[in-house]
Amino acid sequence: MADIRVPGAPAPGLSLIRGLSGRLLLLTVLFVMLAEVFVFAPSVGRFRLTYLADRLEAAQIAGLVLEAAPGAAVSAALKEELLMSAEVVSVAIRRPGRPVLMLMAEGHPPHEATYSIGSAGFFSSIADALRALAGPPRVIMATGPAAFGEGSVEIVMSEAPMRAAMIDYGLRILGLSILISLFTAALVFLSLYLLLVKPLRRITENLTSFRDNPEDASRVIVPRHGPDEIAQAERELAGMQADVRAALKQKDRLAALGLAVAKINHDLRNILASAQLVSDRLAVSTDPGVQRIAPRLVAAIDRAIALCTNTLRYGRAEERVPERRRIRLSAPLRDIASVLALAEHPAIRWRVDGLDDFPVYADPEHLFRILINLVRNAMQALEDFGGPGEIAVTARRRPGHVEIDVADTGPGVPETARAHLFGAFVGSARAGGSGLGLAIARELARGHGGDVVLHRTGPEGTVFRVTLPD
């Protein structure tokens, strides 16, 4: 079969990144990392508060050393060592009913911001942590309740050590997040690969193999048993492939049958031509017995010749492309009336009103064949009905298209014939018919971008409607 590919589609054998597997892997890593980002911000905010609480506790311990010293005084060297161990530049311990204990480095800069760890909220702690990471180090004051006893502790410190600790913590969190992401992505990827990608790849490979040789029964997929959607898709695919193989076999049989029918038809038409000459002579015979059976013989031979002609015409590979042009609808209708001798028919009234100047945009030959098939069907229905009747052709212009109705006053189309009315060899509404007339008419109308439909039918008559683009 022809190798048909969508323009711009990737070739078989996709790379890992461009394939579904690679996309699943990348998306899994991305989503896990995105989840880690939402976890990282509260974590670093909590880390900052814990760091400040540790500094407050260390500063209070340094203040207790000052309180235990004689006269609450220490040397400058010890004071500097206490402040360095607490990583602060000043400490103030406030207790109810006691004087404030203070340790302060000489010449420390003023603080730029004040934070209370006891009243820090969830979002404010995150915002303060991100501000500390994003901006340059500042000198800040932190306050909080005393870790030992009553009162509160105030410290002034530089953000630089805290910022360095936060960066180190963030890098450790990032590394751990990457490991978690890769591990989770591997598990999710493996699961999705086994559950989705691998079965889809199997289906794709089977489709490619079946496309190359659909007649090979071994290339029909063997569906897995299971209630999941992939197994259901495989079962539906197997059913579709079986239907395609059956359709191809039927087309092959029909093609072989068509060739045989064409050969038989060629010889049969020669035989019927000879029989028609004999029937024409019998038709002018004065013998009463011959006159009684001659019309039926002539009609039978005419039907056989028409069937052979229509069979060959329908068996062509395809109709030529319509050569559409603006014509008067009255032109093909006059030819039809002449060919079918409708004006001289003793029991059928032919009525065409107001169509002399009605233009249509169609192929003249195709339009003639569409209408003559419909009119001939109506004529045969009235003749089989046995009573007087009428065939009327009307037309009207709608937005974007033209509607042409062919109506008769016959008995209507039987219910059993309506389902396959437009099917060749199966859609005839009368005994002995081939059904080719309606099939050919619809094929020609659809070649114009229109259609032929059964508009209505019943005991009062039948109307077939031809729709053509305007």
XYZ file of N, CA and C in Angstrom, residues 7-147:
423
model
N 2.445 15.633 6.732
C 3.594 16.532 6.614
C 4.034 17.043 7.975
N 5.344 16.983 8.206
C 5.897 17.466 9.469
C 5.857 16.463 10.588
N 5.269 15.268 10.353
C 5.218 14.263 11.413
C 6.575 13.616 11.570
N 6.984 13.290 12.799
C 8.277 12.652 13.015
C 8.295 11.251 12.453
N 9.455 10.829 12.033
C 9.606 9.506 11.465
C 9.543 8.459 12.554
N 9.317 7.179 12.178
C 9.313 6.124 13.180
C 10.661 6.041 13.876
N 10.648 5.488 15.096
C 11.889 5.396 15.859
C 12.232 6.711 16.519
N 11.296 7.294 17.234
C 11.506 8.600 17.859
C 12.591 8.525 18.918
N 13.268 9.640 19.117
C 14.233 9.724 20.203
C 13.497 9.736 21.529
N 14.253 9.529 22.609
C 13.639 9.460 23.935
C 12.951 10.766 24.297
N 13.608 11.892 23.968
C 13.058 13.190 24.365
C 11.810 13.513 23.556
N 11.821 13.209 22.242
C 10.697 13.569 21.391
C 9.537 12.592 21.525
N 9.806 11.392 22.016
C 8.753 10.413 22.166
C 7.909 10.653 23.402
N 6.835 9.887 23.504
C 5.935 10.011 24.649
C 6.638 9.638 25.943
N 7.541 8.664 25.879
C 8.261 8.254 27.089
C 9.084 9.409 27.647
N 9.847 10.075 26.782
C 10.666 11.192 27.239
C 9.838 12.335 27.775
N 8.719 12.608 27.133
C 7.859 13.692 27.608
C 7.273 13.366 28.984
N 6.898 12.123 29.180
C 6.401 11.726 30.497
C 7.473 11.892 31.565
N 8.709 11.516 31.227
C 9.803 11.637 32.191
C 10.048 13.100 32.554
N 10.125 13.959 31.533
C 10.379 15.379 31.788
C 9.240 16.019 32.578
N 8.011 15.682 32.232
C 6.876 16.266 32.946
C 6.840 15.801 34.401
N 7.192 14.545 34.639
C 7.203 14.049 36.016
C 8.233 14.790 36.851
N 9.454 14.945 36.294
C 10.496 15.691 37.012
C 10.047 17.126 37.256
N 9.452 17.743 36.237
C 9.012 19.130 36.367
C 7.958 19.278 37.459
N 6.989 18.383 37.487
C 5.915 18.497 38.475
C 6.424 18.243 39.895
N 7.334 17.278 40.047
C 7.878 17.019 41.383
C 8.702 18.213 41.857
N 9.512 18.793 40.957
C 10.293 19.973 41.331
C 9.381 21.146 41.667
N 8.282 21.270 40.925
C 7.332 22.338 41.230
C 6.721 22.139 42.617
N 6.420 20.894 42.958
C 5.907 20.623 44.304
C 6.955 20.935 45.363
N 8.229 20.652 45.057
C 9.298 20.943 46.013
C 9.468 22.449 46.221
N 9.203 23.233 45.176
C 9.288 24.691 45.325
C 8.274 25.170 46.356
N 7.066 24.613 46.298
C 6.044 25.007 47.268
C 6.402 24.545 48.679
N 7.181 23.477 48.773
C 7.626 23.021 50.090
C 8.828 23.830 50.566
N 9.690 24.271 49.631
C 10.933 24.951 49.988
C 10.679 26.288 50.686
N 9.750 27.067 50.172
C 9.517 28.403 50.729
C 9.115 28.346 52.205
N 8.118 27.538 52.603
C 7.826 27.459 54.047
C 8.994 26.887 54.858
N 9.755 25.955 54.239
C 10.879 25.356 54.977
C 11.949 26.387 55.288
N 12.301 27.219 54.309
C 13.342 28.212 54.547
C 12.840 29.299 55.505
N 11.530 29.592 55.468
C 10.966 30.531 56.439
C 11.056 29.992 57.854
N 10.744 28.706 58.030
C 10.864 28.089 59.346
C 12.319 28.009 59.790
N 13.229 27.749 58.830
C 14.654 27.688 59.176
C 15.127 29.037 59.716
N 14.679 30.139 59.106
C 15.086 31.472 59.564
C 14.595 31.735 60.981
N 13.342 31.392 61.275
C 12.818 31.607 62.624
C 13.576 30.762 63.653
N 13.895 29.529 63.272
C 14.661 28.669 64.187
C 16.051 29.238 64.433
N 16.659 29.766 63.366
C 17.989 30.368 63.506
C 17.940 31.561 64.463
N 16.946 32.422 64.308
C 16.815 33.578 65.201
C 16.539 33.139 66.640
N 15.716 32.095 66.809
C 15.441 31.605 68.164
C 16.708 31.064 68.819
N 17.545 30.386 68.021
C 18.820 29.888 68.565
C 19.725 31.044 68.984
N 19.738 32.115 68.174
C 20.565 33.269 68.524
C 20.052 33.947 69.800
N 18.724 34.016 69.941
C 18.157 34.596 71.158
C 18.527 33.762 72.390
N 18.476 32.441 72.246
C 18.831 31.570 73.366
C 20.309 31.711 73.716
N 21.175 31.722 72.661
C 22.613 31.884 72.919
C 22.900 33.243 73.546
N 22.173 34.279 73.098
C 22.370 35.618 73.671
C 21.919 35.658 75.123
N 20.808 34.947 75.467
C 20.361 34.929 76.858
C 21.396 34.236 77.756
N 22.022 33.164 77.230
C 23.062 32.485 78.013
C 24.233 33.433 78.267
N 24.595 34.207 77.230
C 25.663 35.198 77.420
C 25.257 36.235 78.457
N 23.976 36.630 78.463
C 23.495 37.588 79.453
C 23.511 37.014 80.859
N 23.246 35.719 80.990
C 23.296 35.094 82.312
C 24.716 35.084 82.873
N 25.705 34.942 81.991
C 27.102 35.038 82.447
C 27.359 36.425 83.016
N 26.826 37.437 82.325
C 26.978 38.812 82.818
C 26.295 38.974 84.170
N 25.107 38.353 84.320
C 24.363 38.482 85.575
C 25.093 37.797 86.730
N 25.784 36.694 86.439
C 26.489 35.955 87.504
C 27.807 36.607 87.893
N 28.310 37.499 87.054
C 29.592 38.153 87.365
C 29.419 39.121 88.525
N 30.481 39.291 89.350
C 30.396 40.250 90.469
C 30.129 41.656 89.961
N 29.088 42.258 90.489
C 28.752 43.623 90.101
C 28.188 43.718 88.702
N 27.805 42.522 88.120
C 27.248 42.484 86.758
C 28.155 43.185 85.776
N 29.480 42.969 85.964
C 30.439 43.598 85.060
C 31.474 42.559 84.653
N 31.850 42.595 83.375
C 32.871 41.692 82.837
C 33.872 42.523 82.074
N 35.012 41.908 81.789
C 36.044 42.614 81.029
C 35.617 42.776 79.577
N 36.266 43.707 78.913
C 35.952 43.957 77.503
C 36.235 42.725 76.653
N 37.312 41.982 76.986
C 37.650 40.792 76.203
C 36.584 39.719 76.364
N 36.113 39.506 77.629
C 35.077 38.496 77.853
C 33.766 38.907 77.186
N 33.447 40.195 77.250
C 32.214 40.675 76.605
C 32.250 40.406 75.104
N 33.388 40.704 74.485
C 33.504 40.479 73.038
C 33.390 38.995 72.709
N 33.988 38.143 73.575
C 33.926 36.706 73.330
C 32.499 36.189 73.480
N 31.772 36.705 74.495
C 30.380 36.293 74.674
C 29.514 36.701 73.476
N 29.708 37.922 72.998
C 28.921 38.383 71.838
C 29.268 37.591 70.577
N 30.529 37.261 70.391
C 30.938 36.494 69.214
C 30.372 35.076 69.262
N 30.370 34.479 70.477
C 29.824 33.122 70.580
C 28.329 33.097 70.279
N 27.638 34.170 70.622
C 26.200 34.257 70.335
C 25.918 34.795 68.937
N 26.974 35.261 68.213
C 26.864 35.818 66.850
C 25.928 37.017 66.829
N 26.046 37.879 67.828
C 25.254 39.103 67.887
C 26.187 40.260 68.219
N 25.678 41.486 68.061
C 26.477 42.666 68.407
C 25.968 43.337 69.674
N 24.751 42.979 70.121
C 24.252 43.495 71.404
C 23.160 42.578 71.913
N 23.021 42.554 73.258
C 21.995 41.741 73.912
C 21.347 42.595 74.987
N 20.012 42.477 75.096
C 19.272 43.153 76.175
C 18.269 42.163 76.727
N 18.355 41.885 78.051
C 17.434 40.954 78.708
C 16.555 41.764 79.647
N 15.260 41.721 79.404
C 14.300 42.487 80.208
C 13.475 41.493 81.032
N 13.468 41.713 82.384
C 12.702 40.877 83.293
C 11.851 41.768 84.200
N 10.692 41.271 84.564
C 9.821 42.098 85.430
C 10.483 42.375 86.782
N 10.535 43.643 87.176
C 11.065 44.039 88.475
C 12.571 43.978 88.591
N 13.276 43.776 87.505
C 14.732 43.717 87.541
C 15.298 44.713 86.535
N 16.531 45.123 86.778
C 17.145 46.026 85.800
C 17.480 45.283 84.508
N 17.570 46.043 83.436
C 17.879 45.468 82.122
C 19.343 45.088 82.079
N 19.607 43.828 81.674
C 20.983 43.377 81.467
C 21.360 43.627 80.022
N 22.481 44.247 79.784
C 22.876 44.579 78.415
C 24.332 44.237 78.180
N 24.551 43.636 76.998
C 25.900 43.443 76.463
C 25.922 44.101 75.099
N 26.881 44.964 74.868
C 26.877 45.716 73.611
C 28.309 45.890 73.135
N 28.558 45.577 71.861
C 29.879 45.785 71.271
C 30.103 47.266 71.055
N 31.359 47.633 71.082
C 31.703 49.032 70.890
C 31.494 49.441 69.426
N 30.796 50.554 69.240
C 30.646 51.147 67.909
C 29.855 50.307 66.918
N 28.857 49.553 67.398
C 28.073 48.739 66.435
C 27.110 49.646 65.675
N 26.798 49.320 64.414
C 25.897 50.161 63.610
C 24.460 50.012 64.087
N 23.609 50.985 63.768
C 22.195 50.883 64.156
C 21.486 49.808 63.310
N 20.449 49.246 63.897
C 19.720 48.205 63.157
C 18.781 48.848 62.133
N 18.521 48.088 61.053
C 17.696 48.586 59.936
C 16.282 48.030 59.958
N 16.068 46.971 60.692
C 14.727 46.375 60.749
C 14.592 45.618 62.051
N 13.342 45.476 62.504
C 13.056 44.774 63.755
C 12.070 43.645 63.478
N 12.340 42.465 64.047
C 11.479 41.301 63.850
C 11.189 40.659 65.192
N 9.950 40.252 65.377
C 9.533 39.550 66.591
C 9.188 38.121 66.206
N 9.953 37.160 66.699
C 9.717 35.773 66.288
C 8.471 35.207 66.944
N 8.001 35.813 68.008
C 6.807 35.306 68.673
C 5.539 35.616 67.919
N 5.530 36.674 67.116
C 4.312 37.075 66.403
C 4.415 36.873 64.895
N 5.447 36.163 64.442
C 5.629 35.967 62.996
C 4.574 35.003 62.464
N 3.879 35.397 61.393
C 2.888 34.537 60.753
C 3.505 33.671 59.661
N 2.653 32.823 59.061
C 3.138 31.887 58.031
C 3.666 32.630 56.807
N 2.852 33.494 56.235
C 3.255 34.179 55.005
C 4.304 35.251 55.285
N 4.199 35.916 56.451
C 5.198 36.949 56.756
C 6.576 36.332 56.965
N 6.635 35.136 57.560
C 7.935 34.486 57.751
C 8.548 34.094 56.411
N 7.713 33.653 55.458
C 8.218 33.325 54.120
C 8.727 34.582 53.428
N 7.960 35.671 53.519
C 8.372 36.921 52.873
C 9.667 37.449 53.477
N 9.804 37.385 54.808
C 11.037 37.860 55.454
C 12.236 37.014 55.048
N 12.035 35.687 54.912
C 13.138 34.815 54.515
C 13.572 35.102 53.083
N 12.612 35.271 52.181
C 12.960 35.565 50.787
C 13.627 36.928 50.665
N 13.202 37.889 51.492
C 13.836 39.210 51.471
C 15.284 39.104 51.945
N 15.534 38.294 52.968
C 16.904 38.122 53.463
C 17.797 37.457 52.428
N 17.231 36.521 51.639
C 18.022 35.839 50.611
C 18.266 36.730 49.405
N 17.291 37.536 49.055
C 17.384 38.311 47.821
C 18.199 39.586 47.979
N 18.145 40.231 49.151
C 18.811 41.517 49.325
C 20.185 41.391 49.960
N 20.896 42.507 50.067
C 22.205 42.498 50.733
C 22.031 42.310 52.236
N 23.051 41.777 52.932
C 22.949 41.573 54.392
C 22.731 42.901 55.120
N 21.854 42.882 56.132
C 21.554 44.072 56.925
C 21.864 43.791 58.401
N 21.776 44.853 59.206
C 21.826 44.722 60.664
C 20.394 44.801 61.157
N 19.937 43.760 61.858
C 18.537 43.689 62.268
C 18.447 43.478 63.772
N 17.276 43.808 64.327
C 16.970 43.515 65.729
C 15.927 42.406 65.751
N 16.152 41.424 66.628
C 15.195 40.337 66.809
C 14.802 40.280 68.268
N 13.511 40.104 68.505
C 12.999 40.012 69.876
C 12.211 38.728 70.030
N 12.190 38.226 71.267
C 11.438 37.016 71.538
C 11.397 36.743 73.016
N 10.543 35.830 73.443
C 10.453 35.500 74.869
C 11.733 34.826 75.357
N 12.029 34.999 76.642
C 13.234 34.402 77.222
C 13.097 32.897 77.260
N 14.168 32.200 76.906
C 14.153 30.737 76.945
C 14.252 30.217 78.364
